[in-house]
């Protein structure tokens, strides 16, 4: 699927009214997580995957220097009407901004279409040392009983929407490889919980290798740390997958050889 005008128009309507009645997290929810971060009004902030600029309304409360990056040219043209310093046509994997340019990278409802390794490497490149990013994304181990989450995953797949689910425990274990230290991690247990600010704060620390972190969505804040030898590119296990671990379990339990086969047997509803 292409990120173009028709996707942007779909997103503009979805934020007014989601397809399944869940509340889409927006400015108030972002504000809740931005306010404790101690941002300074002179900080350069990047709204990564800014679409038409919905989040500029909250980000400009924290900084007079908010920038945007967005792949869709139609969305960029609309975002330019918002109070950004500049909006570049770019992606999370290749933003087009210089090294060490930003004091904070904000990436809301975007990382689930971003290649995690390339995206985290690019965020590391454009951030100053000691500065933070905040991302939100979908986790791959949601509750087996979360019918809305399952339906959203299935329908998105059958409609050809891109989707990536993060192996969250794996990301926590590997975050240092990308030159970051985790400073906050919250999970939203079920689909819709993010818009209701119903979340669980996860302990930050050594994540055991067999650990699974449950939740449908998550919000992560991490700080760029010094990596004197440069970033390693030795990633021991995939960080993201096309299908959630939950869908794989449900497909197996239903006797299907693959998630694709299972989803196709149910169809879009
Ligand atoms: C669900 S919308 C979220 C937009 C905005 N952050 C918000 O919360 O309103 C996802 C956005 O990510 C953009 N996008 C798609 N692929 C991207 C990529 N690889 N890097 C950055 N943004 C991307 C899409 O064009 C779209 O504008």
PDB file of C-alpha atoms and ligand atoms in Angstrom:
ATOM      1  CA  UNK A   1       0.000   0.000   0.000  1.00  0.00           C
ATOM      2  CA  UNK A   2       1.186   3.482  -0.837  1.00  0.00           C
ATOM      3  CA  UNK A   3       1.162   6.382   1.543  1.00  0.00           C
ATOM      4  CA  UNK A   4      -0.538   8.916  -0.658  1.00  0.00           C
ATOM      5  CA  UNK A   5      -3.485  11.279  -0.739  1.00  0.00           C
ATOM      6  CA  UNK A   6      -6.065   8.506  -0.419  1.00  0.00           C
ATOM      7  CA  UNK A   7      -4.345   7.101   2.701  1.00  0.00           C
ATOM      8  CA  UNK A   8      -4.094  10.603   4.186  1.00  0.00           C
ATOM      9  CA  UNK A   9      -7.798  11.201   3.518  1.00  0.00           C
ATOM     10  CA  UNK A  10      -8.618   7.844   5.132  1.00  0.00           C
ATOM     11  CA  UNK A  11      -6.577   8.900   8.214  1.00  0.00           C
ATOM     12  CA  UNK A  12      -8.278  12.315   8.328  1.00  0.00           C
ATOM     13  CA  UNK A  13     -11.670  10.578   8.509  1.00  0.00           C
ATOM     14  CA  UNK A  14     -10.470   7.854  10.924  1.00  0.00           C
ATOM     15  CA  UNK A  15      -9.403  10.422  13.529  1.00  0.00           C
ATOM     16  CA  UNK A  16     -12.926  11.845  13.444  1.00  0.00           C
ATOM     17  CA  UNK A  17     -14.547   8.415  13.800  1.00  0.00           C
ATOM     18  CA  UNK A  18     -12.663   5.123  14.016  1.00  0.00           C
ATOM     19  CA  UNK A  19     -14.001   2.088  12.134  1.00  0.00           C
ATOM     20  CA  UNK A  20     -14.721   0.058  15.268  1.00  0.00           C
ATOM     21  CA  UNK A  21     -15.819   2.830  17.644  1.00  0.00           C
ATOM     22  CA  UNK A  22     -12.587   2.903  19.656  1.00  0.00           C
ATOM     23  CA  UNK A  23     -11.213   6.326  20.621  1.00  0.00           C
ATOM     24  CA  UNK A  24      -8.121   7.240  18.588  1.00  0.00           C
ATOM     25  CA  UNK A  25      -5.451   8.690  20.866  1.00  0.00           C
ATOM     26  CA  UNK A  26      -4.732  12.310  20.015  1.00  0.00           C
ATOM     27  CA  UNK A  27      -3.555  15.623  21.426  1.00  0.00           C
ATOM     28  CA  UNK A  28      -4.707  15.131  25.028  1.00  0.00           C
ATOM     29  CA  UNK A  29      -3.142  11.707  25.297  1.00  0.00           C
ATOM     30  CA  UNK A  30       0.126  12.952  23.754  1.00  0.00           C
ATOM     31  CA  UNK A  31       0.115  15.884  26.167  1.00  0.00           C
ATOM     32  CA  UNK A  32      -0.208  13.475  29.094  1.00  0.00           C
ATOM     33  CA  UNK A  33       3.063  11.777  28.142  1.00  0.00           C
ATOM     34  CA  UNK A  34       4.895  14.909  26.947  1.00  0.00           C
ATOM     35  CA  UNK A  35       4.360  17.016  30.053  1.00  0.00           C
ATOM     36  CA  UNK A  36       6.726  15.052  32.389  1.00  0.00           C
ATOM     37  CA  UNK A  37       9.597  15.068  29.873  1.00  0.00           C
ATOM     38  CA  UNK A  38      11.007  18.483  30.793  1.00  0.00           C
ATOM     39  CA  UNK A  39      11.211  19.775  27.227  1.00  0.00           C
ATOM     40  CA  UNK A  40      12.589  23.260  26.815  1.00  0.00           C
ATOM     41  CA  UNK A  41      10.855  25.852  24.628  1.00  0.00           C
ATOM     42  CA  UNK A  42      13.996  26.249  22.513  1.00  0.00           C
ATOM     43  CA  UNK A  43      14.300  22.483  21.827  1.00  0.00           C
ATOM     44  CA  UNK A  44      14.111  21.386  18.211  1.00  0.00           C
ATOM     45  CA  UNK A  45      11.352  18.771  17.962  1.00  0.00           C
ATOM     46  CA  UNK A  46      10.678  16.483  14.997  1.00  0.00           C
ATOM     47  CA  UNK A  47       7.097  15.298  14.397  1.00  0.00           C
ATOM     48  CA  UNK A  48       8.057  12.157  12.480  1.00  0.00           C
ATOM     49  CA  UNK A  49       5.277  10.936  10.202  1.00  0.00           C
ATOM     50  CA  UNK A  50       3.346  14.145  10.836  1.00  0.00           C
ATOM     51  CA  UNK A  51       0.648  13.588   8.177  1.00  0.00           C
ATOM     52  CA  UNK A  52      -1.321  16.845   7.808  1.00  0.00           C
ATOM     53  CA  UNK A  53      -0.031  18.176  11.126  1.00  0.00           C
ATOM     54  CA  UNK A  54      -2.637  17.051  13.667  1.00  0.00           C
ATOM     55  CA  UNK A  55      -0.034  16.862  16.451  1.00  0.00           C
ATOM     56  CA  UNK A  56       1.473  20.304  15.814  1.00  0.00           C
ATOM     57  CA  UNK A  57      -1.236  21.678  18.125  1.00  0.00           C
ATOM     58  CA  UNK A  58       0.259  19.915  21.140  1.00  0.00           C
ATOM     59  CA  UNK A  59       3.935  19.996  20.153  1.00  0.00           C
ATOM     60  CA  UNK A  60       3.953  23.778  19.730  1.00  0.00           C
ATOM     61  CA  UNK A  61       2.909  24.076  23.390  1.00  0.00           C
ATOM     62  CA  UNK A  62       6.323  22.636  24.245  1.00  0.00           C
ATOM     63  CA  UNK A  63       8.589  24.211  21.640  1.00  0.00           C
ATOM     64  CA  UNK A  64       8.814  27.129  19.258  1.00  0.00           C
ATOM     65  CA  UNK A  65      10.890  24.965  16.881  1.00  0.00           C
ATOM     66  CA  UNK A  66       8.729  22.055  15.689  1.00  0.00           C
ATOM     67  CA  UNK A  67       9.671  20.389  12.382  1.00  0.00           C
ATOM     68  CA  UNK A  68       7.865  17.730  10.375  1.00  0.00           C
ATOM     69  CA  UNK A  69       8.751  14.781   8.138  1.00  0.00           C
ATOM     70  CA  UNK A  70       6.163  12.874   6.133  1.00  0.00           C
ATOM     71  CA  UNK A  71       6.323  10.707   2.968  1.00  0.00           C
ATOM     72  CA  UNK A  72       3.005  11.770   1.381  1.00  0.00           C
ATOM     73  CA  UNK A  73       3.331  14.985  -0.622  1.00  0.00           C
ATOM     74  CA  UNK A  74      -0.386  15.797  -0.248  1.00  0.00           C
ATOM     75  CA  UNK A  75      -0.092  15.543   3.571  1.00  0.00           C
ATOM     76  CA  UNK A  76       3.091  17.637   3.479  1.00  0.00           C
ATOM     77  CA  UNK A  77       1.290  20.386   1.546  1.00  0.00           C
ATOM     78  CA  UNK A  78      -1.441  20.493   4.223  1.00  0.00           C
ATOM     79  CA  UNK A  79       1.047  20.298   7.120  1.00  0.00           C
ATOM     80  CA  UNK A  80       2.827  23.357   5.727  1.00  0.00           C
ATOM     81  CA  UNK A  81      -0.243  25.380   6.745  1.00  0.00           C
ATOM     82  CA  UNK A  82       0.445  24.413  10.398  1.00  0.00           C
ATOM     83  CA  UNK A  83       2.976  26.181  12.638  1.00  0.00           C
ATOM     84  CA  UNK A  84       6.000  24.008  11.748  1.00  0.00           C
ATOM     85  CA  UNK A  85       9.402  25.584  11.113  1.00  0.00           C
ATOM     86  CA  UNK A  86       9.746  23.269   8.145  1.00  0.00           C
ATOM     87  CA  UNK A  87       8.172  20.050   6.814  1.00  0.00           C
ATOM     88  CA  UNK A  88      10.325  17.757   4.664  1.00  0.00           C
ATOM     89  CA  UNK A  89       9.073  14.956   2.490  1.00  0.00           C
ATOM     90  CA  UNK A  90      10.854  12.000   4.071  1.00  0.00           C
ATOM     91  CA  UNK A  91      10.402   8.803   6.000  1.00  0.00           C
ATOM     92  CA  UNK A  92      11.418   7.555   9.417  1.00  0.00           C
ATOM     93  CA  UNK A  93      14.108   5.505   7.701  1.00  0.00           C
ATOM     94  CA  UNK A  94      15.415   8.526   5.744  1.00  0.00           C
ATOM     95  CA  UNK A  95      14.196  11.834   7.176  1.00  0.00           C
ATOM     96  CA  UNK A  96      16.486  14.112   5.165  1.00  0.00           C
ATOM     97  CA  UNK A  97      17.492  16.099   8.288  1.00  0.00           C
ATOM     98  CA  UNK A  98      21.150  16.577   9.331  1.00  0.00           C
ATOM     99  CA  UNK A  99      23.027  14.542  11.952  1.00  0.00           C
ATOM    100  CA  UNK A 100      22.368  15.541  15.561  1.00  0.00           C
ATOM    101  CA  UNK A 101      19.804  18.172  14.552  1.00  0.00           C
ATOM    102  CA  UNK A 102      17.021  17.396  17.036  1.00  0.00           C
ATOM    103  CA  UNK A 103      16.532  17.599  20.795  1.00  0.00           C
ATOM    104  CA  UNK A 104      13.454  15.374  20.680  1.00  0.00           C
ATOM    105  CA  UNK A 105      11.873  13.020  18.133  1.00  0.00           C
ATOM    106  CA  UNK A 106       8.155  12.382  18.444  1.00  0.00           C
ATOM    107  CA  UNK A 107       6.723   9.532  16.370  1.00  0.00           C
ATOM    108  CA  UNK A 108       3.025   8.941  17.097  1.00  0.00           C
ATOM    109  CA  UNK A 109       1.007   6.149  15.423  1.00  0.00           C
ATOM    110  CA  UNK A 110       3.652   5.704  12.741  1.00  0.00           C
ATOM    111  CA  UNK A 111       6.195   3.100  13.844  1.00  0.00           C
ATOM    112  CA  UNK A 112       3.892   0.231  12.887  1.00  0.00           C
ATOM    113  CA  UNK A 113       4.657   0.999   9.236  1.00  0.00           C
ATOM    114  CA  UNK A 114       8.366   1.623   9.781  1.00  0.00           C
ATOM    115  CA  UNK A 115      11.239  -0.820   9.425  1.00  0.00           C
ATOM    116  CA  UNK A 116      12.302  -0.894  13.077  1.00  0.00           C
ATOM    117  CA  UNK A 117      16.038  -1.378  12.529  1.00  0.00           C
ATOM    118  CA  UNK A 118      16.336   1.348   9.886  1.00  0.00           C
ATOM    119  CA  UNK A 119      13.964   3.680  11.753  1.00  0.00           C
ATOM    120  CA  UNK A 120      15.792   3.426  15.088  1.00  0.00           C
ATOM    121  CA  UNK A 121      19.147   3.878  13.348  1.00  0.00           C
ATOM    122  CA  UNK A 122      17.879   7.028  11.613  1.00  0.00           C
ATOM    123  CA  UNK A 123      16.420   8.434  14.849  1.00  0.00           C
ATOM    124  CA  UNK A 124      19.790   7.859  16.490  1.00  0.00           C
ATOM    125  CA  UNK A 125      21.519   9.734  13.637  1.00  0.00           C
ATOM    126  CA  UNK A 126      19.335  12.863  13.808  1.00  0.00           C
ATOM    127  CA  UNK A 127      19.145  13.121  17.641  1.00  0.00           C
ATOM    128  CA  UNK A 128      21.680  14.922  19.827  1.00  0.00           C
ATOM    129  CA  UNK A 129      23.347  12.798  22.490  1.00  0.00           C
ATOM    130  CA  UNK A 130      21.441  12.806  25.787  1.00  0.00           C
ATOM    131  CA  UNK A 131      18.175  13.616  23.979  1.00  0.00           C
ATOM    132  CA  UNK A 132      15.048  11.481  23.776  1.00  0.00           C
ATOM    133  CA  UNK A 133      12.617   9.937  21.336  1.00  0.00           C
ATOM    134  CA  UNK A 134       9.010   8.958  22.016  1.00  0.00           C
ATOM    135  CA  UNK A 135       7.364   6.331  19.803  1.00  0.00           C
ATOM    136  CA  UNK A 136       4.021   4.586  19.905  1.00  0.00           C
ATOM    137  CA  UNK A 137       3.384   1.298  18.123  1.00  0.00           C
ATOM    138  CA  UNK A 138       1.607  -2.048  18.336  1.00  0.00           C
ATOM    139  CA  UNK A 139       3.048  -4.866  20.419  1.00  0.00           C
ATOM    140  CA  UNK A 140       2.942  -8.409  19.116  1.00  0.00           C
ATOM    141  CA  UNK A 141       1.567 -10.156  22.217  1.00  0.00           C
ATOM    142  CA  UNK A 142      -1.907  -8.868  22.830  1.00  0.00           C
ATOM    143  CA  UNK A 143      -4.591 -10.614  24.840  1.00  0.00           C
ATOM    144  CA  UNK A 144      -5.995 -13.713  23.100  1.00  0.00           C
ATOM    145  CA  UNK A 145      -9.466 -12.464  24.127  1.00  0.00           C
ATOM    146  CA  UNK A 146      -8.992  -9.006  22.548  1.00  0.00           C
ATOM    147  CA  UNK A 147     -11.528  -9.456  19.761  1.00  0.00           C
ATOM    148  CA  UNK A 148     -11.215  -5.871  18.472  1.00  0.00           C
ATOM    149  CA  UNK A 149      -7.437  -6.163  18.208  1.00  0.00           C
ATOM    150  CA  UNK A 150      -7.690  -9.460  16.339  1.00  0.00           C
ATOM    151  CA  UNK A 151     -10.330  -8.084  13.977  1.00  0.00           C
ATOM    152  CA  UNK A 152      -8.247  -4.948  13.308  1.00  0.00           C
ATOM    153  CA  UNK A 153      -5.162  -7.047  12.523  1.00  0.00           C
ATOM    154  CA  UNK A 154      -7.109  -9.396  10.252  1.00  0.00           C
ATOM    155  CA  UNK A 155      -8.983  -6.687   8.369  1.00  0.00           C
ATOM    156  CA  UNK A 156      -5.828  -4.586   7.893  1.00  0.00           C
ATOM    157  CA  UNK A 157      -4.048  -7.603   6.423  1.00  0.00           C
ATOM    158  CA  UNK A 158      -6.934  -8.529   4.105  1.00  0.00           C
ATOM    159  CA  UNK A 159      -7.235  -4.904   2.920  1.00  0.00           C
ATOM    160  CA  UNK A 160      -3.496  -4.796   2.184  1.00  0.00           C
ATOM    161  CA  UNK A 161      -2.680  -2.203   4.866  1.00  0.00           C
ATOM    162  CA  UNK A 162       0.912  -2.407   6.101  1.00  0.00           C
ATOM    163  CA  UNK A 163       1.283  -3.442   9.722  1.00  0.00           C
ATOM    164  CA  UNK A 164       4.229  -4.220  11.935  1.00  0.00           C
ATOM    165  CA  UNK A 165       4.021  -5.680  15.420  1.00  0.00           C
ATOM    166  CA  UNK A 166       6.946  -5.129  17.763  1.00  0.00           C
ATOM    167  CA  UNK A 167       8.436  -7.946  19.782  1.00  0.00           C
ATOM    168  CA  UNK A 168       8.598  -5.594  22.737  1.00  0.00           C
ATOM    169  CA  UNK A 169      10.766  -7.679  25.051  1.00  0.00           C
ATOM    170  CA  UNK A 170      13.216  -8.158  22.184  1.00  0.00           C
ATOM    171  CA  UNK A 171      13.296  -4.406  21.513  1.00  0.00           C
ATOM    172  CA  UNK A 172      13.927  -3.703  25.218  1.00  0.00           C
ATOM    173  CA  UNK A 173      16.812  -6.185  25.234  1.00  0.00           C
ATOM    174  CA  UNK A 174      18.331  -4.728  22.058  1.00  0.00           C
ATOM    175  CA  UNK A 175      17.716  -1.010  22.563  1.00  0.00           C
ATOM    176  CA  UNK A 176      21.361  -0.456  23.566  1.00  0.00           C
ATOM    177  CA  UNK A 177      22.510  -1.756  20.162  1.00  0.00           C
ATOM    178  CA  UNK A 178      20.758   1.246  18.614  1.00  0.00           C
ATOM    179  CA  UNK A 179      22.532   3.628  20.997  1.00  0.00           C
ATOM    180  CA  UNK A 180      19.600   4.222  23.331  1.00  0.00           C
ATOM    181  CA  UNK A 181      18.717   3.686  26.967  1.00  0.00           C
ATOM    182  CA  UNK A 182      15.088   3.056  27.849  1.00  0.00           C
ATOM    183  CA  UNK A 183      13.631   5.727  30.153  1.00  0.00           C
ATOM    184  CA  UNK A 184       9.903   4.926  30.070  1.00  0.00           C
ATOM    185  CA  UNK A 185       7.704   2.141  28.750  1.00  0.00           C
ATOM    186  CA  UNK A 186       3.951   1.877  29.084  1.00  0.00           C
ATOM    187  CA  UNK A 187       1.625  -0.689  27.561  1.00  0.00           C
ATOM    188  CA  UNK A 188      -2.039  -0.253  26.710  1.00  0.00           C
ATOM    189  CA  UNK A 189      -3.588  -3.656  27.441  1.00  0.00           C
ATOM    190  CA  UNK A 190      -6.417  -3.744  24.881  1.00  0.00           C
ATOM    191  CA  UNK A 191      -7.364  -2.055  21.631  1.00  0.00           C
ATOM    192  CA  UNK A 192      -8.896   1.324  22.487  1.00  0.00           C
ATOM    193  CA  UNK A 193      -7.072   1.695  25.817  1.00  0.00           C
ATOM    194  CA  UNK A 194      -4.644   4.275  24.482  1.00  0.00           C
ATOM    195  CA  UNK A 195      -7.436   6.738  23.713  1.00  0.00           C
ATOM    196  CA  UNK A 196      -8.750   6.175  27.252  1.00  0.00           C
ATOM    197  CA  UNK A 197      -5.304   6.570  28.837  1.00  0.00           C
ATOM    198  CA  UNK A 198      -5.700   3.170  30.383  1.00  0.00           C
ATOM    199  CA  UNK A 199      -2.139   1.919  30.655  1.00  0.00           C
ATOM    200  CA  UNK A 200       0.332  -0.097  32.652  1.00  0.00           C
ATOM    201  CA  UNK A 201       3.844   1.242  33.373  1.00  0.00           C
ATOM    202  CA  UNK A 202       6.443  -1.459  32.785  1.00  0.00           C
ATOM    203  CA  UNK A 203       9.523  -1.848  34.966  1.00  0.00           C
ATOM    204  CA  UNK A 204      12.666  -0.575  33.278  1.00  0.00           C
ATOM    205  CA  UNK A 205      15.604  -2.879  33.718  1.00  0.00           C
ATOM    206  CA  UNK A 206      17.149  -6.082  32.558  1.00  0.00           C
ATOM    207  CA  UNK A 207      14.578  -7.956  30.465  1.00  0.00           C
ATOM    208  CA  UNK A 208      15.032 -11.733  30.762  1.00  0.00           C
ATOM    209  CA  UNK A 209      15.479 -13.571  27.472  1.00  0.00           C
ATOM    210  CA  UNK A 210      12.308 -15.599  27.804  1.00  0.00           C
ATOM    211  CA  UNK A 211      10.203 -12.542  28.773  1.00  0.00           C
ATOM    212  CA  UNK A 212       7.062 -11.553  26.869  1.00  0.00           C
ATOM    213  CA  UNK A 213       5.603  -8.092  27.410  1.00  0.00           C
ATOM    214  CA  UNK A 214       1.859  -8.163  26.902  1.00  0.00           C
ATOM    215  CA  UNK A 215      -0.263  -5.359  25.522  1.00  0.00           C
ATOM    216  CA  UNK A 216      -1.872  -4.169  22.312  1.00  0.00           C
ATOM    217  CA  UNK A 217      -0.079  -0.843  21.966  1.00  0.00           C
ATOM    218  CA  UNK A 218       2.903   0.648  23.716  1.00  0.00           C
ATOM    219  CA  UNK A 219       4.594   3.985  24.210  1.00  0.00           C
ATOM    220  CA  UNK A 220       8.352   4.065  24.606  1.00  0.00           C
ATOM    221  CA  UNK A 221      10.687   6.891  25.591  1.00  0.00           C
ATOM    222  CA  UNK A 222      14.436   6.376  25.257  1.00  0.00           C
ATOM    223  CA  UNK A 223      17.558   8.523  25.528  1.00  0.00           C
ATOM    224  CA  UNK A 224      20.435   8.605  23.052  1.00  0.00           C
ATOM    225  CA  UNK A 225      23.606   7.450  24.757  1.00  0.00           C
ATOM    226  CA  UNK A 226      27.246   7.636  23.753  1.00  0.00           C
ATOM    227  CA  UNK A 227      28.387   4.869  21.365  1.00  0.00           C
ATOM    228  CA  UNK A 228      32.116   5.532  20.903  1.00  0.00           C
ATOM    229  CA  UNK A 229      32.616   2.732  18.326  1.00  0.00           C
ATOM    230  CA  UNK A 230      29.504   3.682  16.312  1.00  0.00           C
ATOM    231  CA  UNK A 231      26.313   1.624  16.148  1.00  0.00           C
ATOM    232  CA  UNK A 232      26.597  -2.153  15.955  1.00  0.00           C
ATOM    233  CA  UNK A 233      24.620  -3.735  13.157  1.00  0.00           C
ATOM    234  CA  UNK A 234      24.492  -7.114  14.802  1.00  0.00           C
ATOM    235  CA  UNK A 235      20.828  -7.765  15.508  1.00  0.00           C
ATOM    236  CA  UNK A 236      20.331 -11.155  17.080  1.00  0.00           C
ATOM    237  CA  UNK A 237      16.588 -11.494  16.447  1.00  0.00           C
ATOM    238  CA  UNK A 238      13.868  -9.677  14.478  1.00  0.00           C
ATOM    239  CA  UNK A 239      12.273  -6.736  16.261  1.00  0.00           C
ATOM    240  CA  UNK A 240       9.080  -6.607  14.269  1.00  0.00           C
ATOM    241  CA  UNK A 241       6.859  -8.934  12.318  1.00  0.00           C
ATOM    242  CA  UNK A 242       4.032  -8.791   9.791  1.00  0.00           C
ATOM    243  CA  UNK A 243       1.759 -10.809  12.100  1.00  0.00           C
ATOM    244  CA  UNK A 244       1.355 -10.665  15.861  1.00  0.00           C
ATOM    245  CA  UNK A 245       2.370 -13.590  18.052  1.00  0.00           C
ATOM    246  CA  UNK A 246      -1.273 -13.644  19.204  1.00  0.00           C
ATOM    247  CA  UNK A 247      -2.587 -14.192  15.657  1.00  0.00           C
ATOM    248  CA  UNK A 248      -0.026 -16.970  15.166  1.00  0.00           C
ATOM    249  CA  UNK A 249      -1.250 -18.716  18.323  1.00  0.00           C
ATOM    250  CA  UNK A 250      -4.905 -18.350  17.332  1.00  0.00           C
ATOM    251  CA  UNK A 251      -4.212 -19.631  13.797  1.00  0.00           C
ATOM    252  CA  UNK A 252      -2.384 -22.649  15.178  1.00  0.00           C
ATOM    253  CA  UNK A 253      -5.179 -23.386  17.668  1.00  0.00           C
ATOM    254  CA  UNK A 254      -7.717 -23.195  14.841  1.00  0.00           C
ATOM    255  CA  UNK A 255      -5.699 -25.776  12.899  1.00  0.00           C
ATOM    256  CA  UNK A 256      -4.400 -23.474  10.144  1.00  0.00           C
ATOM    257  CA  UNK A 257      -0.945 -23.749   8.628  1.00  0.00           C
ATOM    258  CA  UNK A 258      -0.473 -19.968   8.540  1.00  0.00           C
ATOM    259  CA  UNK A 259      -2.013 -16.737   9.790  1.00  0.00           C
ATOM    260  CA  UNK A 260      -2.688 -15.731   6.188  1.00  0.00           C
ATOM    261  CA  UNK A 261      -4.707 -18.900   5.617  1.00  0.00           C
ATOM    262  CA  UNK A 262      -6.591 -18.356   8.895  1.00  0.00           C
ATOM    263  CA  UNK A 263      -7.429 -14.721   8.101  1.00  0.00           C
ATOM    264  CA  UNK A 264      -8.570 -15.630   4.592  1.00  0.00           C
ATOM    265  CA  UNK A 265     -10.816 -18.359   5.976  1.00  0.00           C
ATOM    266  CA  UNK A 266     -12.682 -15.748   8.075  1.00  0.00           C
ATOM    267  CA  UNK A 267     -12.659 -12.845   5.616  1.00  0.00           C
ATOM    268  CA  UNK A 268     -13.223  -9.143   6.252  1.00  0.00           C
ATOM    269  CA  UNK A 269     -15.964  -8.294   8.762  1.00  0.00           C
TER     270      UNK A 269
HETATM  271  C1  LIG B   1      -1.601   6.756  11.235  1.00  0.00           C
HETATM  272  S1  LIG B   1      -0.882   8.158  10.465  1.00  0.00           S
HETATM  273  C2  LIG B   1      -0.327   9.110  11.864  1.00  0.00           C
HETATM  274  C3  LIG B   1      -0.078  10.548  11.525  1.00  0.00           C
HETATM  275  C4  LIG B   1       0.252  11.471  12.698  1.00  0.00           C
HETATM  276  N1  LIG B   1       1.439  11.072  13.399  1.00  0.00           N
HETATM  277  C5  LIG B   1      -0.922  11.547  13.644  1.00  0.00           C
HETATM  278  O1  LIG B   1      -0.854  10.984  14.755  1.00  0.00           O
HETATM  279  O2  LIG B   1      -1.919  12.152  13.277  1.00  0.00           O
HETATM  280  C6  LIG B   1       0.625   7.440   9.856  1.00  0.00           C
HETATM  281  C7  LIG B   1       1.465   8.415   9.047  1.00  0.00           C
HETATM  282  O3  LIG B   1       2.754   7.820   8.800  1.00  0.00           O
HETATM  283  C8  LIG B   1       3.128   8.145   7.488  1.00  0.00           C
HETATM  284  N2  LIG B   1       4.157   7.155   7.062  1.00  0.00           N
HETATM  285  C9  LIG B   1       4.002   6.050   6.320  1.00  0.00           C
HETATM  286  N3  LIG B   1       5.185   5.407   6.176  1.00  0.00           N
HETATM  287  C10 LIG B   1       6.091   6.135   6.857  1.00  0.00           C
HETATM  288  C11 LIG B   1       7.481   6.000   7.079  1.00  0.00           C
HETATM  289  N4  LIG B   1       8.174   4.955   6.587  1.00  0.00           N
HETATM  290  N5  LIG B   1       8.096   6.937   7.811  1.00  0.00           N
HETATM  291  C12 LIG B   1       7.386   7.982   8.337  1.00  0.00           C
HETATM  292  N6  LIG B   1       6.082   8.155   8.166  1.00  0.00           N
HETATM  293  C13 LIG B   1       5.437   7.245   7.440  1.00  0.00           C
HETATM  294  C14 LIG B   1       1.843   8.080   6.699  1.00  0.00           C
HETATM  295  O4  LIG B   1       1.935   8.743   5.462  1.00  0.00           O
HETATM  296  C15 LIG B   1       0.885   8.746   7.685  1.00  0.00           C
HETATM  297  O5  LIG B   1       0.884  10.139   7.514  1.00  0.00           O
END
